[in-house]
């Protein structure tokens, strides 16, 4: 499935629109390296990360920027973002959280200890999230049980739209939201700046994969999840 990007358009200048014409990843890397004194290099650095930003790739590039850029307000925000990315990289301990479900009950990640858990970050207004819904429904039908659960984390703001999308797309697994859109507290905790994204967590609470979808996700789950 083609991966699309929906970026946060406010809060910091390095969050950019997916509708803007994109250069190649290599071209953005080159621009960052050639313009260490430009605050705009933070924008290009964010584009280097794209849909699936990786701390191991972005942090060395960030260090090539001048002290003036790195110490700017925007630079400090990006450094904080990198710190978050590092903390939720594959192999790291998953960050625990709790949030309200559709019935207003508080659900915590620790409630699913002993299972593989897929955190699915999505929203009713995100067309690319909705496009992947049928694939995720098939994944859940194959693997749901005592060893696997999906937790949907919605970036919705309107409760009605959120509930309607769940029923329309038949997303009948655990669904959570604080209705804060891009300021969703779980999304912030996991450094999610674009959707759809996901995080796969092991029964021991370790992050084992990020942003794998469709058959790639199913193939991994067939190796990991015991029915």
Short mmCIF file of C-alpha atoms in Angstrom, two decimals:
data_model
loop_
_atom_site.label_atom_id
_atom_site.label_comp_id
_atom_site.label_asym_id
_atom_site.label_seq_id
_atom_site.Cartn_x
_atom_site.Cartn_y
_atom_site.Cartn_z
CA UNK A 1 0.00 0.00 0.00
CA UNK A 2 1.26 3.43 -0.89
CA UNK A 3 2.16 5.37 2.22
CA UNK A 4 0.73 8.85 2.46
CA UNK A 5 1.64 11.63 4.86
CA UNK A 6 -0.60 13.99 6.80
CA UNK A 7 1.56 16.47 8.68
CA UNK A 8 0.80 18.69 11.61
CA UNK A 9 0.53 22.15 10.12
CA UNK A 10 0.97 24.25 13.24
CA UNK A 11 3.07 24.49 16.39
CA UNK A 12 6.49 24.53 14.70
CA UNK A 13 7.77 25.53 11.25
CA UNK A 14 9.33 22.16 10.60
CA UNK A 15 5.91 20.49 10.37
CA UNK A 16 5.12 20.65 6.68
CA UNK A 17 2.23 19.93 4.36
CA UNK A 18 2.17 16.71 2.39
CA UNK A 19 0.56 18.61 -0.46
CA UNK A 20 3.72 20.61 -1.06
CA UNK A 21 5.85 19.29 -3.92
CA UNK A 22 8.49 17.00 -2.50
CA UNK A 23 12.09 16.56 -3.56
CA UNK A 24 13.89 13.27 -3.15
CA UNK A 25 15.11 12.28 0.28
CA UNK A 26 18.69 12.55 -0.94
CA UNK A 27 18.05 16.11 -2.15
CA UNK A 28 16.75 17.16 1.26
CA UNK A 29 19.76 15.60 2.97
CA UNK A 30 22.05 17.51 0.63
CA UNK A 31 20.26 20.79 1.37
CA UNK A 32 20.61 20.22 5.12
CA UNK A 33 24.33 19.57 4.77
CA UNK A 34 24.84 22.58 2.49
CA UNK A 35 22.92 25.02 4.69
CA UNK A 36 23.96 24.46 8.31
CA UNK A 37 23.29 28.10 9.24
CA UNK A 38 19.74 28.24 7.87
CA UNK A 39 16.72 27.77 10.10
CA UNK A 40 14.98 26.38 7.02
CA UNK A 41 17.23 23.35 7.26
CA UNK A 42 15.01 22.19 10.13
CA UNK A 43 12.12 22.06 7.66
CA UNK A 44 14.22 20.01 5.25
CA UNK A 45 15.34 17.78 8.10
CA UNK A 46 11.72 17.03 8.95
CA UNK A 47 11.13 16.13 5.30
CA UNK A 48 14.09 13.75 5.41
CA UNK A 49 12.23 11.81 8.09
CA UNK A 50 9.04 11.84 6.05
CA UNK A 51 6.37 9.34 7.01
CA UNK A 52 8.68 7.11 9.02
CA UNK A 53 11.25 9.28 10.84
CA UNK A 54 14.14 7.46 12.46
CA UNK A 55 16.26 8.89 15.25
CA UNK A 56 19.39 7.12 13.99
CA UNK A 57 19.13 8.94 10.68
CA UNK A 58 17.93 12.37 11.79
CA UNK A 59 20.11 12.95 14.84
CA UNK A 60 23.48 12.89 13.01
CA UNK A 61 22.09 15.33 10.44
CA UNK A 62 20.77 17.59 13.19
CA UNK A 63 24.26 17.71 14.68
CA UNK A 64 25.64 19.10 11.40
CA UNK A 65 23.58 22.27 11.88
CA UNK A 66 25.24 25.30 13.39
CA UNK A 67 25.01 25.95 17.15
CA UNK A 68 22.90 29.02 16.37
CA UNK A 69 20.27 26.94 14.58
CA UNK A 70 20.34 24.12 17.12
CA UNK A 71 19.93 26.57 20.01
CA UNK A 72 17.09 28.49 18.38
CA UNK A 73 13.51 28.00 19.60
CA UNK A 74 12.78 25.83 16.59
CA UNK A 75 16.04 23.93 17.08
CA UNK A 76 15.22 23.18 20.70
CA UNK A 77 11.77 21.94 19.66
CA UNK A 78 13.34 19.64 17.09
CA UNK A 79 15.87 18.37 19.64
CA UNK A 80 12.98 17.53 21.96
CA UNK A 81 11.23 15.72 19.10
CA UNK A 82 14.37 13.69 18.41
CA UNK A 83 14.59 12.75 22.08
CA UNK A 84 11.05 11.43 21.91
CA UNK A 85 11.77 9.48 18.72
CA UNK A 86 14.77 7.87 20.37
CA UNK A 87 12.72 6.84 23.37
CA UNK A 88 10.19 4.95 21.22
CA UNK A 89 12.59 3.30 18.79
CA UNK A 90 12.48 -0.42 18.06
CA UNK A 91 13.98 -2.28 21.01
CA UNK A 92 12.97 0.33 23.58
CA UNK A 93 10.46 -0.20 26.37
CA UNK A 94 6.99 0.93 25.33
CA UNK A 95 5.70 3.97 27.17
CA UNK A 96 2.68 3.22 29.30
CA UNK A 97 -0.45 5.31 29.01
CA UNK A 98 -4.16 5.38 29.72
CA UNK A 99 -6.98 7.03 27.80
CA UNK A 100 -10.77 6.94 27.53
CA UNK A 101 -12.54 4.50 25.24
CA UNK A 102 -15.79 5.14 23.34
CA UNK A 103 -17.84 4.42 26.46
CA UNK A 104 -15.81 6.80 28.61
CA UNK A 105 -13.96 4.04 30.46
CA UNK A 106 -10.26 4.45 31.17
CA UNK A 107 -8.14 1.86 29.38
CA UNK A 108 -4.42 1.43 30.07
CA UNK A 109 -1.72 -0.24 27.98
CA UNK A 110 -0.75 -2.30 31.04
CA UNK A 111 -4.19 -3.96 30.84
CA UNK A 112 -2.89 -5.87 27.80
CA UNK A 113 0.34 -7.15 29.34
CA UNK A 114 1.19 -10.60 27.98
CA UNK A 115 -0.17 -9.89 24.49
CA UNK A 116 1.19 -8.43 21.31
CA UNK A 117 -0.42 -5.00 20.97
CA UNK A 118 -0.61 -2.92 17.81
CA UNK A 119 -1.06 0.79 18.50
CA UNK A 120 -2.86 2.19 15.45
CA UNK A 121 -2.75 5.99 15.16
CA UNK A 122 -5.54 7.23 12.92
CA UNK A 123 -8.46 9.70 12.55
CA UNK A 124 -11.87 9.74 10.89
CA UNK A 125 -10.82 12.76 8.78
CA UNK A 126 -7.64 11.07 7.51
CA UNK A 127 -8.41 9.58 4.06
CA UNK A 128 -5.25 7.47 4.02
CA UNK A 129 -6.15 5.96 7.39
CA UNK A 130 -9.56 5.04 6.05
CA UNK A 131 -8.04 3.49 2.92
CA UNK A 132 -6.05 1.06 5.06
CA UNK A 133 -9.01 0.17 7.30
CA UNK A 134 -10.10 -2.93 5.30
CA UNK A 135 -6.59 -4.39 5.53
CA UNK A 136 -6.49 -3.80 9.27
CA UNK A 137 -9.92 -5.40 9.68
CA UNK A 138 -8.59 -8.53 7.93
CA UNK A 139 -5.50 -8.51 10.15
CA UNK A 140 -7.63 -8.35 13.27
CA UNK A 141 -9.90 -11.15 12.06
CA UNK A 142 -6.87 -13.41 11.59
CA UNK A 143 -4.99 -12.67 14.80
CA UNK A 144 -7.47 -11.45 17.43
CA UNK A 145 -7.47 -13.47 20.59
CA UNK A 146 -5.68 -13.84 23.93
CA UNK A 147 -2.29 -13.17 22.33
CA UNK A 148 -3.07 -10.13 20.18
CA UNK A 149 -5.03 -6.88 20.38
CA UNK A 150 -5.21 -3.63 18.44
CA UNK A 151 -5.56 -0.33 20.26
CA UNK A 152 -6.78 2.46 18.02
CA UNK A 153 -5.57 5.91 19.05
CA UNK A 154 -7.71 8.48 17.28
CA UNK A 155 -6.59 12.02 16.48
CA UNK A 156 -10.20 13.11 16.18
CA UNK A 157 -11.70 16.16 17.81
CA UNK A 158 -15.36 15.50 17.09
CA UNK A 159 -16.70 12.53 19.04
CA UNK A 160 -19.56 11.91 16.61
CA UNK A 161 -17.27 11.65 13.61
CA UNK A 162 -14.95 9.33 15.53
CA UNK A 163 -17.76 6.94 16.52
CA UNK A 164 -19.30 7.01 13.05
CA UNK A 165 -15.98 6.09 11.40
CA UNK A 166 -15.49 3.18 13.80
CA UNK A 167 -18.85 1.69 12.82
CA UNK A 168 -18.61 2.54 9.13
CA UNK A 169 -15.19 0.88 8.79
CA UNK A 170 -16.01 -1.87 11.33
CA UNK A 171 -13.00 -1.10 13.50
CA UNK A 172 -14.23 -3.28 16.33
CA UNK A 173 -11.20 -3.41 18.54
CA UNK A 174 -10.16 -1.24 21.49
CA UNK A 175 -10.59 2.39 20.46
CA UNK A 176 -9.26 5.33 22.50
CA UNK A 177 -9.14 9.10 22.13
CA UNK A 178 -8.87 12.24 24.22
CA UNK A 179 -10.40 14.23 21.32
CA UNK A 180 -7.43 16.61 21.21
CA UNK A 181 -6.63 16.06 17.54
CA UNK A 182 -2.84 16.52 16.96
CA UNK A 183 -2.32 17.15 20.67
CA UNK A 184 -3.49 13.63 21.52
CA UNK A 185 -1.46 12.73 24.59
CA UNK A 186 -0.59 9.21 23.45
CA UNK A 187 0.43 10.52 20.04
CA UNK A 188 2.67 13.10 21.70
CA UNK A 189 4.15 10.41 23.95
CA UNK A 190 5.07 8.33 20.89
CA UNK A 191 6.28 11.22 18.74
CA UNK A 192 3.56 10.80 16.12
CA UNK A 193 3.53 13.77 13.73
CA UNK A 194 1.87 12.07 10.76
CA UNK A 195 -0.87 9.46 10.33
CA UNK A 196 -1.53 6.64 9.72
CA UNK A 197 1.23 5.21 11.87
CA UNK A 198 1.49 2.16 14.09
CA UNK A 199 3.68 0.62 16.77
CA UNK A 200 3.85 -3.10 17.55
CA UNK A 201 4.59 -3.97 21.19
CA UNK A 202 5.63 -7.40 22.48
CA UNK A 203 4.03 -9.22 25.44
CA UNK A 204 7.04 -8.07 27.46
CA UNK A 205 6.32 -4.43 26.62
CA UNK A 206 9.13 -3.95 24.09
CA UNK A 207 8.63 -2.12 20.79
CA UNK A 208 9.33 -4.70 18.08
CA UNK A 209 8.24 -2.82 14.93
CA UNK A 210 7.00 0.54 13.71
CA UNK A 211 4.96 1.52 10.67
CA UNK A 212 4.49 -1.82 8.96
CA UNK A 213 1.20 -2.41 7.19
CA UNK A 214 -0.75 -4.91 5.14
CA UNK A 215 0.94 -8.18 4.27
CA UNK A 216 4.25 -7.08 5.79
CA UNK A 217 2.48 -6.74 9.15
CA UNK A 218 0.61 -10.04 8.71
CA UNK A 219 3.80 -11.92 7.85
CA UNK A 220 5.48 -10.68 11.02
CA UNK A 221 2.46 -11.48 13.16
CA UNK A 222 2.32 -15.03 11.78
CA UNK A 223 5.84 -15.51 13.10
CA UNK A 224 5.15 -13.96 16.48
CA UNK A 225 1.57 -14.58 17.54
CA UNK A 226 0.52 -17.99 18.76
CA UNK A 227 -3.13 -18.80 18.14
#
